[in-house]
PDB file of C-alpha atoms in Angstrom:
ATOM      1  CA  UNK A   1       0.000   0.000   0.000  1.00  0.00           C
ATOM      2  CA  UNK A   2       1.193   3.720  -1.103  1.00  0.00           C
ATOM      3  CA  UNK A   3       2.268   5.756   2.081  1.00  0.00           C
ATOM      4  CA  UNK A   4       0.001   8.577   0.864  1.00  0.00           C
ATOM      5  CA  UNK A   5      -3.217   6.056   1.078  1.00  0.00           C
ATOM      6  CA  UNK A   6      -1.902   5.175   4.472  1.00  0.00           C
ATOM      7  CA  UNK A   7      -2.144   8.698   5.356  1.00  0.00           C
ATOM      8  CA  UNK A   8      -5.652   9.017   3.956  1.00  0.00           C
ATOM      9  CA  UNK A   9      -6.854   6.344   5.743  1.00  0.00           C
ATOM     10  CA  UNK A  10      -5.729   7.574   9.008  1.00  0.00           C
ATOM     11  CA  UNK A  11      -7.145  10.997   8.340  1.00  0.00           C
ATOM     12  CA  UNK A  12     -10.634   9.563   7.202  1.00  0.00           C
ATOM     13  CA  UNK A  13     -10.783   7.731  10.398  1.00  0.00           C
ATOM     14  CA  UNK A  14      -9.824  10.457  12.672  1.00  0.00           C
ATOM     15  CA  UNK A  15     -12.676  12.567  10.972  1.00  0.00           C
ATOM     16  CA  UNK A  16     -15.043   9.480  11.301  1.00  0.00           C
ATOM     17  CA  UNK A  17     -14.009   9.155  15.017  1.00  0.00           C
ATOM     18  CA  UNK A  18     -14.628  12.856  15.361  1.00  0.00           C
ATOM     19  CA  UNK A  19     -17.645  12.848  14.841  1.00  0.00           C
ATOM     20  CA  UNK A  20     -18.787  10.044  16.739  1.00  0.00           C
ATOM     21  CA  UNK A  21     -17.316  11.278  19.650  1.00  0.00           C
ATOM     22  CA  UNK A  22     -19.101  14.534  19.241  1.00  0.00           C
ATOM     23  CA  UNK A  23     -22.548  15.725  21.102  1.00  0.00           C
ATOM     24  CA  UNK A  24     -24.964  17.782  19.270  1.00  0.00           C
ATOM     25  CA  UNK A  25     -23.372  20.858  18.441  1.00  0.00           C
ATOM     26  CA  UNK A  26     -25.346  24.008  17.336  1.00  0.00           C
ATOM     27  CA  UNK A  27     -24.535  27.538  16.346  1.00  0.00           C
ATOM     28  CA  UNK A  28     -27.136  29.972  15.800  1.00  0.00           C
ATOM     29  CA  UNK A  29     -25.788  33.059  14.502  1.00  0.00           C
ATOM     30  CA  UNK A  30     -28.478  36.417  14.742  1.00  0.00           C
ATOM     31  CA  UNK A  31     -31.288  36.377  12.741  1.00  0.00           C
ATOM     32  CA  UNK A  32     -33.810  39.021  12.668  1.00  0.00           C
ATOM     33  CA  UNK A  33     -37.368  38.938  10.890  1.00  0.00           C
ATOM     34  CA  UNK A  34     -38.912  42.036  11.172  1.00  0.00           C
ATOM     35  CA  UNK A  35     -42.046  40.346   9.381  1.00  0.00           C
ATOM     36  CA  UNK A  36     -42.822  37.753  11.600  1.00  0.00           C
ATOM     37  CA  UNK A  37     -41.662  39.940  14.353  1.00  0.00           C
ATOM     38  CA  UNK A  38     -38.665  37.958  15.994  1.00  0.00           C
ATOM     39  CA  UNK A  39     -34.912  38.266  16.782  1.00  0.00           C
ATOM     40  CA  UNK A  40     -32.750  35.285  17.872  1.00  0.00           C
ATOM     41  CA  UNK A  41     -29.037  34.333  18.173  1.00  0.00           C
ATOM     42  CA  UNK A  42     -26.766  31.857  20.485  1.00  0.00           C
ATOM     43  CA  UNK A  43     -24.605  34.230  22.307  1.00  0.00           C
ATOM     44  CA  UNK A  44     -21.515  32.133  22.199  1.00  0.00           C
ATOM     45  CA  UNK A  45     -22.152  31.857  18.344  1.00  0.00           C
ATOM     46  CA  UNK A  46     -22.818  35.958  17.887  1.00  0.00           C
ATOM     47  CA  UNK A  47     -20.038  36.570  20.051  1.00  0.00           C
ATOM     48  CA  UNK A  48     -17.159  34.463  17.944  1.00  0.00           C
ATOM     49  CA  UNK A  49     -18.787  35.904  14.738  1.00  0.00           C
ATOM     50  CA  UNK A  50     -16.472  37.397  12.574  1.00  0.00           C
ATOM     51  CA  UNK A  51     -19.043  40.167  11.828  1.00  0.00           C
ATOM     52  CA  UNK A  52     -18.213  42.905  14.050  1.00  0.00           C
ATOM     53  CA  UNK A  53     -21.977  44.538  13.843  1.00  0.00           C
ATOM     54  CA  UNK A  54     -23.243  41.254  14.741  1.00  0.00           C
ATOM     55  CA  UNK A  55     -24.933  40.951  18.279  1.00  0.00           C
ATOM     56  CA  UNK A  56     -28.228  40.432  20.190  1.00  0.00           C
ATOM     57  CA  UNK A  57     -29.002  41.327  24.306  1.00  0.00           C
ATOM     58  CA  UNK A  58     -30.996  42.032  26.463  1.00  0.00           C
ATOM     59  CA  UNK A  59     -30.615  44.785  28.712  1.00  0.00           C
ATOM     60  CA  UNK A  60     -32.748  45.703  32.187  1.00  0.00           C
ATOM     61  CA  UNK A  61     -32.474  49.322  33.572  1.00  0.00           C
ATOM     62  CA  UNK A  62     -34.673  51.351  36.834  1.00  0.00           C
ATOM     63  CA  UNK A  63     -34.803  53.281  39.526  1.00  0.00           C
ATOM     64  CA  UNK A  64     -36.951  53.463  42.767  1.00  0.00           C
ATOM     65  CA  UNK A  65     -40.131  54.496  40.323  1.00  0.00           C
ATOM     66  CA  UNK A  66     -39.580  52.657  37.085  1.00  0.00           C
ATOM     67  CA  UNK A  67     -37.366  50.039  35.026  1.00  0.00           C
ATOM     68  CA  UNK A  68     -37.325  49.091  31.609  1.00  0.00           C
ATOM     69  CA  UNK A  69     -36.273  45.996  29.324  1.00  0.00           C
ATOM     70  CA  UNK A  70     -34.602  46.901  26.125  1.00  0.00           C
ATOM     71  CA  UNK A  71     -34.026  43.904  24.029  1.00  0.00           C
ATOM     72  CA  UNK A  72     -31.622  44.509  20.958  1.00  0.00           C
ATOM     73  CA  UNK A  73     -30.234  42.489  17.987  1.00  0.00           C
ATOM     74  CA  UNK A  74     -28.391  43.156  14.949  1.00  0.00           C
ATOM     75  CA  UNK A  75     -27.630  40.139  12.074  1.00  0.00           C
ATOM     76  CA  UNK A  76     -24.311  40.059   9.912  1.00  0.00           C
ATOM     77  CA  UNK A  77     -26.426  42.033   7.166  1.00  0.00           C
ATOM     78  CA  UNK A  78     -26.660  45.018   9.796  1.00  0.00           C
ATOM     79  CA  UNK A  79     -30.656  44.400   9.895  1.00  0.00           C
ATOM     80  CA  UNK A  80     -31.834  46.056  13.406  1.00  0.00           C
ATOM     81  CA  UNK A  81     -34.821  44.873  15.971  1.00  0.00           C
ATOM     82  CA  UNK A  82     -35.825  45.603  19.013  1.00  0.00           C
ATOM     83  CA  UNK A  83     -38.443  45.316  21.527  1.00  0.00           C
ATOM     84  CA  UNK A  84     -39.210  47.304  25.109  1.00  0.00           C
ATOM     85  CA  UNK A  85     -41.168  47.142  27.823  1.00  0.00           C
ATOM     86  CA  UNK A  86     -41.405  50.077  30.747  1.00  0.00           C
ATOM     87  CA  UNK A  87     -42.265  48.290  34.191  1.00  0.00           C
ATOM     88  CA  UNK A  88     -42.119  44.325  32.460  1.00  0.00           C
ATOM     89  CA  UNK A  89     -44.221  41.823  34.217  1.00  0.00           C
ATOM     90  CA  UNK A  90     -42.844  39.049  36.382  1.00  0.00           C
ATOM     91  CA  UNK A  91     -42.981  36.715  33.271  1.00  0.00           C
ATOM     92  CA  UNK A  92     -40.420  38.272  31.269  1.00  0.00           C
ATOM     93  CA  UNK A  93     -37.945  39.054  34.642  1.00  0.00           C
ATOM     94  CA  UNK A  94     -38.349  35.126  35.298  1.00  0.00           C
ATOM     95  CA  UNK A  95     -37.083  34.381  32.282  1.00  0.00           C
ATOM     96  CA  UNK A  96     -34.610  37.143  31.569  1.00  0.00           C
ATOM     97  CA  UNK A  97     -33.008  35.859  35.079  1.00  0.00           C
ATOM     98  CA  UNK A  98     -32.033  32.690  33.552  1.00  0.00           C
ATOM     99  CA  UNK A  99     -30.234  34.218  30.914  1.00  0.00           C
ATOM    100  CA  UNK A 100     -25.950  32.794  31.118  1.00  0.00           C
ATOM    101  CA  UNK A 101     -22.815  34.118  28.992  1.00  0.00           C
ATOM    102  CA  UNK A 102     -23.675  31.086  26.590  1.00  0.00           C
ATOM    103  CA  UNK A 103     -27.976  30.966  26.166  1.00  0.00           C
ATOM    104  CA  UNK A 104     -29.600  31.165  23.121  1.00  0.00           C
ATOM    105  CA  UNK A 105     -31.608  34.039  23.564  1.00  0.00           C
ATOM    106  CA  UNK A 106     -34.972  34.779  21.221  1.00  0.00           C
ATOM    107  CA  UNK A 107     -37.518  37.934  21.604  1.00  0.00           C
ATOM    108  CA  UNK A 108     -40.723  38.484  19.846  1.00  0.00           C
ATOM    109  CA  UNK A 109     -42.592  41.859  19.484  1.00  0.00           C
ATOM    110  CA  UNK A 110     -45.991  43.329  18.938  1.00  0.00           C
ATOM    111  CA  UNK A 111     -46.677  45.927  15.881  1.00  0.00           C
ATOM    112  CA  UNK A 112     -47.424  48.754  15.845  1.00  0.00           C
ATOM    113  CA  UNK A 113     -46.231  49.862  19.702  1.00  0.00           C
ATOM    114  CA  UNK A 114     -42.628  47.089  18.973  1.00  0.00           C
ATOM    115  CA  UNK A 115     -43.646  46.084  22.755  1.00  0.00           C
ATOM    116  CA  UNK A 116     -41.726  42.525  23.852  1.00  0.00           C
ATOM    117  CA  UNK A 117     -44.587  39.428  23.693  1.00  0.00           C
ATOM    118  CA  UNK A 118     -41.977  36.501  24.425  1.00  0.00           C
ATOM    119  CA  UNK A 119     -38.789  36.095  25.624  1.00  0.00           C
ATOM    120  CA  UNK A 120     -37.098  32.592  25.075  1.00  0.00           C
ATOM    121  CA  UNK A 121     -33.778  31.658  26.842  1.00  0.00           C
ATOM    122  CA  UNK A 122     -32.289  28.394  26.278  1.00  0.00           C
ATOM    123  CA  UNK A 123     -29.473  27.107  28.131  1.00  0.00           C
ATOM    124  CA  UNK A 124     -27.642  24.011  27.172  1.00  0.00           C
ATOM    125  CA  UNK A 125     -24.696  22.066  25.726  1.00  0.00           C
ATOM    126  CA  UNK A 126     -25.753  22.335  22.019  1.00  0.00           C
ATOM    127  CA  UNK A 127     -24.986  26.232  21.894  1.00  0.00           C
ATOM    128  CA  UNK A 128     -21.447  27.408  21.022  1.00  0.00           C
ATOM    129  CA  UNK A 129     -19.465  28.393  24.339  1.00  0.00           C
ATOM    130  CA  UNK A 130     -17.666  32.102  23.376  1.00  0.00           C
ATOM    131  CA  UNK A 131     -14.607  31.441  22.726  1.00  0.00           C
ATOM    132  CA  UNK A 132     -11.587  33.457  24.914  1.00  0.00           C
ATOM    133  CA  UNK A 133      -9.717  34.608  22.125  1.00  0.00           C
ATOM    134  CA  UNK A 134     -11.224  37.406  20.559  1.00  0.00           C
ATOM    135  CA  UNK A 135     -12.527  37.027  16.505  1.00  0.00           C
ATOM    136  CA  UNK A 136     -10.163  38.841  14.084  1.00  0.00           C
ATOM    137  CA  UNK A 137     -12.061  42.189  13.003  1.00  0.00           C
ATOM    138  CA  UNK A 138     -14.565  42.074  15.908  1.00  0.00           C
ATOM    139  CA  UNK A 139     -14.369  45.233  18.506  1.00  0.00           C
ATOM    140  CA  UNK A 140     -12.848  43.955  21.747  1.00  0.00           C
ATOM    141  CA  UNK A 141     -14.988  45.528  24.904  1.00  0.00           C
TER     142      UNK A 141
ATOM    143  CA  UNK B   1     -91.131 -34.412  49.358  1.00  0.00           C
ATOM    144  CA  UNK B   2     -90.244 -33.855  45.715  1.00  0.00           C
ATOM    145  CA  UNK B   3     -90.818 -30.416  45.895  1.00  0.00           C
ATOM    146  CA  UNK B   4     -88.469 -30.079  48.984  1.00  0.00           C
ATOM    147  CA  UNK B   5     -85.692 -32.098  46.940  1.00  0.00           C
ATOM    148  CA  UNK B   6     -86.299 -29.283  44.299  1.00  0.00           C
ATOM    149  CA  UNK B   7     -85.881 -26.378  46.506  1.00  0.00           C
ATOM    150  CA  UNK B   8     -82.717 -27.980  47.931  1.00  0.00           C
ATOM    151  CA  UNK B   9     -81.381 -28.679  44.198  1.00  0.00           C
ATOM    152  CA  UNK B  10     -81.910 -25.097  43.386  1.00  0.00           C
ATOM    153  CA  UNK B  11     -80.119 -23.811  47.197  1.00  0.00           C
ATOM    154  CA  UNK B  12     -77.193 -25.956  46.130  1.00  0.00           C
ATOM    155  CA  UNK B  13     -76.966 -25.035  42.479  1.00  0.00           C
ATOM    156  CA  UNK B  14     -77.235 -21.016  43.897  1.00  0.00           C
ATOM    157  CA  UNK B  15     -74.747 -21.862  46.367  1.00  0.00           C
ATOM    158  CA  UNK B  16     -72.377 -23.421  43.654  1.00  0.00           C
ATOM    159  CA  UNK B  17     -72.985 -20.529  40.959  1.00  0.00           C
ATOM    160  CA  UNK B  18     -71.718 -17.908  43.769  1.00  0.00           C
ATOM    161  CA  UNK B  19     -68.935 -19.848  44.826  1.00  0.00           C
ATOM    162  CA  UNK B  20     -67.518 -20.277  41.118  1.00  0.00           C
ATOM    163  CA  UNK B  21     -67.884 -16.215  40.385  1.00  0.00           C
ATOM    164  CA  UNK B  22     -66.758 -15.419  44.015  1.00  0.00           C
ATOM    165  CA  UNK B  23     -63.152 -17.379  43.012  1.00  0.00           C
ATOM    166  CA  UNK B  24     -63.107 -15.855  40.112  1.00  0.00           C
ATOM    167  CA  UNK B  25     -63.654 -12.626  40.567  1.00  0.00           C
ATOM    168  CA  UNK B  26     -63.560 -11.757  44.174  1.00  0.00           C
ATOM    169  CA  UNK B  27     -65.034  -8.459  45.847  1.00  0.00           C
ATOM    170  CA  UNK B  28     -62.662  -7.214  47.927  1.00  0.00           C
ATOM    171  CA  UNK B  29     -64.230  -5.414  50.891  1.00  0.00           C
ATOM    172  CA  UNK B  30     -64.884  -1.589  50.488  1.00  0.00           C
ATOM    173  CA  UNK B  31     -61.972  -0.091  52.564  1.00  0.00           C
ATOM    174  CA  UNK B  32     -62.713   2.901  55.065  1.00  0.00           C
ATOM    175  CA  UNK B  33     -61.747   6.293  53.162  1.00  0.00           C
ATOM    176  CA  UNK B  34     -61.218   9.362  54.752  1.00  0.00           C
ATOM    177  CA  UNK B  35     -60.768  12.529  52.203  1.00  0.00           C
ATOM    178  CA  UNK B  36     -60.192  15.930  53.006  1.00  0.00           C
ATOM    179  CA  UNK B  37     -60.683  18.356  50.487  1.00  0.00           C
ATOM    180  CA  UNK B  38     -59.829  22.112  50.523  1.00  0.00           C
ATOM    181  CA  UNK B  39     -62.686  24.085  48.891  1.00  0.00           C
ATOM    182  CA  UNK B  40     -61.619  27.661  47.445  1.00  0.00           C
ATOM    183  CA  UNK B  41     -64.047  29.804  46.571  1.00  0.00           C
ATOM    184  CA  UNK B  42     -63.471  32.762  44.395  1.00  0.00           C
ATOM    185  CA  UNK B  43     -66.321  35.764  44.384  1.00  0.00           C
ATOM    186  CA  UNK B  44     -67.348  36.538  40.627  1.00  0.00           C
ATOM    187  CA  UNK B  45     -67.520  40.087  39.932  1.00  0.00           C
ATOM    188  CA  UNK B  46     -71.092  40.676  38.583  1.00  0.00           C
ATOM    189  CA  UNK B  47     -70.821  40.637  34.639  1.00  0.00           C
ATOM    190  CA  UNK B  48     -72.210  43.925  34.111  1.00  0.00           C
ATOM    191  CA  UNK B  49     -69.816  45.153  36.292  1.00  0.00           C
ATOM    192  CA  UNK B  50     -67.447  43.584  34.407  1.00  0.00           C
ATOM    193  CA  UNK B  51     -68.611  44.824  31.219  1.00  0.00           C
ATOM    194  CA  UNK B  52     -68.740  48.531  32.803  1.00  0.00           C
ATOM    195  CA  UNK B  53     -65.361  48.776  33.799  1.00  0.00           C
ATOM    196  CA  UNK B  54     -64.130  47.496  30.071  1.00  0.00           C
ATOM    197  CA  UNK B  55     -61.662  44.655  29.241  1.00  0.00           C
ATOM    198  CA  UNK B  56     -58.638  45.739  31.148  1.00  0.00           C
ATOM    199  CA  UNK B  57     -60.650  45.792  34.454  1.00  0.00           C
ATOM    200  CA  UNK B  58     -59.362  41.841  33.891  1.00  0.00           C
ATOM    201  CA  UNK B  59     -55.668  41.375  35.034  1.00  0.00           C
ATOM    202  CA  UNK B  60     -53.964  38.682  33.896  1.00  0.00           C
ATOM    203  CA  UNK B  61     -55.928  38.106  30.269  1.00  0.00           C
ATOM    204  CA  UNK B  62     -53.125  37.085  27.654  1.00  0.00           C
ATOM    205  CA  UNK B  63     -53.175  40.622  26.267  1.00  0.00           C
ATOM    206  CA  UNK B  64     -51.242  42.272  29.722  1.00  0.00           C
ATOM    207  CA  UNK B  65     -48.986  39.491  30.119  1.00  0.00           C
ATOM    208  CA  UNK B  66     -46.282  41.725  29.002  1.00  0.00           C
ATOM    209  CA  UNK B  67     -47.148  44.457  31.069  1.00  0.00           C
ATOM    210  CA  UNK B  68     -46.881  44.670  34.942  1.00  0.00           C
ATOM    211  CA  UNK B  69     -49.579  43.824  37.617  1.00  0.00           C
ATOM    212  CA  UNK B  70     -52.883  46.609  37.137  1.00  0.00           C
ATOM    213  CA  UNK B  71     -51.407  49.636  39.229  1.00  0.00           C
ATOM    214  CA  UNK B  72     -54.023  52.770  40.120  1.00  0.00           C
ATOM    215  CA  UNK B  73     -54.250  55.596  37.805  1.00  0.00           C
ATOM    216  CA  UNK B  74     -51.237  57.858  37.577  1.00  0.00           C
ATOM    217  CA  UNK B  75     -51.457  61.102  38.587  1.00  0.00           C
ATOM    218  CA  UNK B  76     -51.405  63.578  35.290  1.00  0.00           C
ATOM    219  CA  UNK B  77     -47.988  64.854  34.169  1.00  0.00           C
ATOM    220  CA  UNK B  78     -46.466  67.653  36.353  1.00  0.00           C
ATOM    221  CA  UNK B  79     -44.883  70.860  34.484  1.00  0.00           C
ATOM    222  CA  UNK B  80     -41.179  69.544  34.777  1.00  0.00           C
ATOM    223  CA  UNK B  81     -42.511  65.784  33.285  1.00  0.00           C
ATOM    224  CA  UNK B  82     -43.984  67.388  30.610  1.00  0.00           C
ATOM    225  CA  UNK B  83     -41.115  69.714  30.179  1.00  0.00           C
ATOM    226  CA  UNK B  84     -38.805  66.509  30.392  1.00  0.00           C
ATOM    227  CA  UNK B  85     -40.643  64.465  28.038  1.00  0.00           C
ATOM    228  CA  UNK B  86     -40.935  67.433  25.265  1.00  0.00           C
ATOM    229  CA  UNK B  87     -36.774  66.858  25.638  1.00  0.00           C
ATOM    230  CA  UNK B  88     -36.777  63.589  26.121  1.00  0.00           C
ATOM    231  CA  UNK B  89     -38.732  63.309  22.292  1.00  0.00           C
ATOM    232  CA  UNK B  90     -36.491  65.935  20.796  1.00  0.00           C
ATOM    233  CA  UNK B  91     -33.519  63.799  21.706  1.00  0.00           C
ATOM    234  CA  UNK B  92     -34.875  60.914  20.184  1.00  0.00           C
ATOM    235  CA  UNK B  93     -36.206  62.958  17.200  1.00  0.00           C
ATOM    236  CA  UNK B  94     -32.926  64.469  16.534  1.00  0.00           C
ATOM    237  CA  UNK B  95     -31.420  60.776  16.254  1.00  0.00           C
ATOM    238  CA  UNK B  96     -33.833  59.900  13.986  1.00  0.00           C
ATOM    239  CA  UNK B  97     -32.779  62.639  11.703  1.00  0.00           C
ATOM    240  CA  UNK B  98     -29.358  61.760  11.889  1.00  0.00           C
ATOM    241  CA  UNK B  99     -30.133  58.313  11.636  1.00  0.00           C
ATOM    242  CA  UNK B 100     -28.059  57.130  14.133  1.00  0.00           C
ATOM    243  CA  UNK B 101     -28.129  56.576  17.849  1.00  0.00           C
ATOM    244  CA  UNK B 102     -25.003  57.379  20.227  1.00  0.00           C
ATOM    245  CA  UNK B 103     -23.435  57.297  23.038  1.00  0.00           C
ATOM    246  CA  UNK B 104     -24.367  61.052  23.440  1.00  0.00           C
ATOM    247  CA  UNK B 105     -28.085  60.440  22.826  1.00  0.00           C
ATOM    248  CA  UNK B 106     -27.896  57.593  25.507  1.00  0.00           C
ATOM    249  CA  UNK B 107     -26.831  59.994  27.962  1.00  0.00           C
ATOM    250  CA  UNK B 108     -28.942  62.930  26.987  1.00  0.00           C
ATOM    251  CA  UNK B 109     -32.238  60.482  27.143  1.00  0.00           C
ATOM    252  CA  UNK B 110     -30.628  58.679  30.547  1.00  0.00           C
ATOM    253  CA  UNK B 111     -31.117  62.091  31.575  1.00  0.00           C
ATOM    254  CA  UNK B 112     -34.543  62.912  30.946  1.00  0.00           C
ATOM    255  CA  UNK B 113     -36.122  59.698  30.937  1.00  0.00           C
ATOM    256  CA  UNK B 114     -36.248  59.408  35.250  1.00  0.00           C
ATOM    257  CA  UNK B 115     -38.358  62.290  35.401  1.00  0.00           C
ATOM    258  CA  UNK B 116     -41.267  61.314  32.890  1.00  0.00           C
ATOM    259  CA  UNK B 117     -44.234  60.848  33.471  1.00  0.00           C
ATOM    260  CA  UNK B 118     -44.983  56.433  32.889  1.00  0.00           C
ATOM    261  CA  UNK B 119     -47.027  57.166  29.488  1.00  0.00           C
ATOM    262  CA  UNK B 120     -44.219  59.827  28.500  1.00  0.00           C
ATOM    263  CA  UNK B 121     -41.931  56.992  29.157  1.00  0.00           C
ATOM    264  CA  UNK B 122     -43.614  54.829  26.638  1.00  0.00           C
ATOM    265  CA  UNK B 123     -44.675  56.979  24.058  1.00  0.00           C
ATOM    266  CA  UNK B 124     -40.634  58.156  23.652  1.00  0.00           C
ATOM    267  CA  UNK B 125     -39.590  54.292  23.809  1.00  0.00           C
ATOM    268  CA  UNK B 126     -42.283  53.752  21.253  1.00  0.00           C
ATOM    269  CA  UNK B 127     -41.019  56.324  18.841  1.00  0.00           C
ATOM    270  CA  UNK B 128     -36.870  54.784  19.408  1.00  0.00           C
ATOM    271  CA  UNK B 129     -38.172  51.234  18.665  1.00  0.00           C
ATOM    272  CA  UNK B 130     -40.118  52.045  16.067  1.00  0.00           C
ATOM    273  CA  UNK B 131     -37.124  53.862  13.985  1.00  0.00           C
ATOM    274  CA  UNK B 132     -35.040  50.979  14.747  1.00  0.00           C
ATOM    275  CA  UNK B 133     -37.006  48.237  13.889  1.00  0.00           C
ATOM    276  CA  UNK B 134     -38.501  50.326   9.982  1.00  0.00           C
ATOM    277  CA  UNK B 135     -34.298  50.502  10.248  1.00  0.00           C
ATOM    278  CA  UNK B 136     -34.442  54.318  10.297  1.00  0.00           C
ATOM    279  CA  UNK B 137     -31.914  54.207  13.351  1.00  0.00           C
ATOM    280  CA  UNK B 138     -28.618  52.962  12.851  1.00  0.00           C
ATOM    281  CA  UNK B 139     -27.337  51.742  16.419  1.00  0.00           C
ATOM    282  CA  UNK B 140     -24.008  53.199  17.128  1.00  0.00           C
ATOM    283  CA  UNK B 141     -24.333  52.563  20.544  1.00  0.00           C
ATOM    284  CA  UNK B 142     -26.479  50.148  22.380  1.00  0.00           C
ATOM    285  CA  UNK B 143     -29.358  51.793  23.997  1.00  0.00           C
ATOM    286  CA  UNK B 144     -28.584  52.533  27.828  1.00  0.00           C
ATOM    287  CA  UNK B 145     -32.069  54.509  29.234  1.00  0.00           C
TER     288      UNK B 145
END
């Protein structure tokens, strides 16, 4: 047998054994459908992109008298959504609570007043961990 | 005497009949329950009462899920909310001319938006996410208010 079909071999089988070896593995990069009114991205996934506009969050603010949700994403073609609430409901702070560095996060909105409806977070080991090292071209914070 | 050996024929034959279906399928005795039950009752508000004080007299219907438990009704805008919220919407205004929201707009709404008045509050939020999402408002900076 050649050496170089040796070498193939070995290198089909490593891929082979790869892939068994390997749990289900999912990255969801930001999408955003301003028709059916919904934003979603893994943040592991949107975080290693090498699109530097790319990102989606969630962000809670108050004081004493008032707080507001301001949920924000923007895919790799620089489309923008977002969704608010002034003084959200228990339902949404359950949820938003759950939220980790690696989630896949998903918000839904109501037209005409672009009011949140639905908040998903979904933690688990199919979404893409971030990655330490940052992506070439993306803004460091 | 015949009819005696009858009536005993039909006694045994009885007997026998509720022996074979008490072997094969035997009642077991009814055992001594004791239940407690806890019995809530909830007062119905009067339908036309209902009716009177319109559909978001009901808390909790799928349509306010979003939105924070029924509070009383605010108090109308003081001069310096309305005053605030006239800036607060020429911020966001200004932005939306520009067509691009900044760090500097963050801070100038930040500003303004803990003094307005809760319906001021929305009606300037409503006008941001609106621009963004017809993509009329470029996001330079990630909205901090």
């Amino acid at each position: 047998m050649k050496k170089s079909s040796v070498v193939g071999l070995v290198l089909l089988g490593s891929i082979f054994a790869g892939t068994a070896l390997a749990g289900v593995r999912e990255s969801r990069r930001v999408t955003v459908n301003i028709t059916a009114r919904r934003a979603e991205g893994s943040i592991g996934s949107t975080r290693n992109s090498s699109q530097a506009t790319e990102y989606i969050q969630c962000t809670m603010s108050g004081d004493a008298n008032y707080n507001s949700l301001v949920c924000l994403a923007v895919d790799p073609d620089g489309r923008t959504a977002t969704c608010y609430l002034t003084n959200p409901s228990p339902y949404f702070l359950n949820t938003l609570n759950t939220l980790q560095g690696d989630s896949m996060l998903a918000f839904l909105w109501e037209y005409p007043s672009n009011k949140c409806t639905g908040m998903i977070v979904s933690n688990g080991s199919r979404w893409e961990p971030k990655v330490l090292a940052p992506a070439s071209g993306a803004v460091v914070f | 005497m015949k009819a005696r050996w009858t009536l005993v024929a039909a006694l045994g034959g009885a007997a026998a009949v509720y022996a074979a279906l008490g072997a094969s399928d035997p009642v077991a005795p009814a055992p001594v329950v004791s239940e407690h039950r806890t019995v809530v009752v909830r007062e119905a508000a009067p339908p036309a009462a209902m009716f009177a004080a319109g559909p978001g007299a009901i808390a909790g219907t799928p349509t306010d899920r979003g939105a924070a438990p029924a509070t009383p009704e605010p108090e109308p805008p003081t001069a310096e909310q309305a005053a605030a919220a006239d800036v607060a919407m020429s911020v966001v205004d200004a932005a939306i001319g520009a067509g691009r929201w900044t760090d500097d707009d963050n801070v100038r709404l930040a500003t303004q938006m803990h003094q307005l008045h809760v319906e001021d509050r929305d009606s300037v939020m409503q006008v941001w996410a609106t621009a963004v999402n017809e993509q009329r408002l470029k996001i330079e900076a990630p909205p901090a208010f």
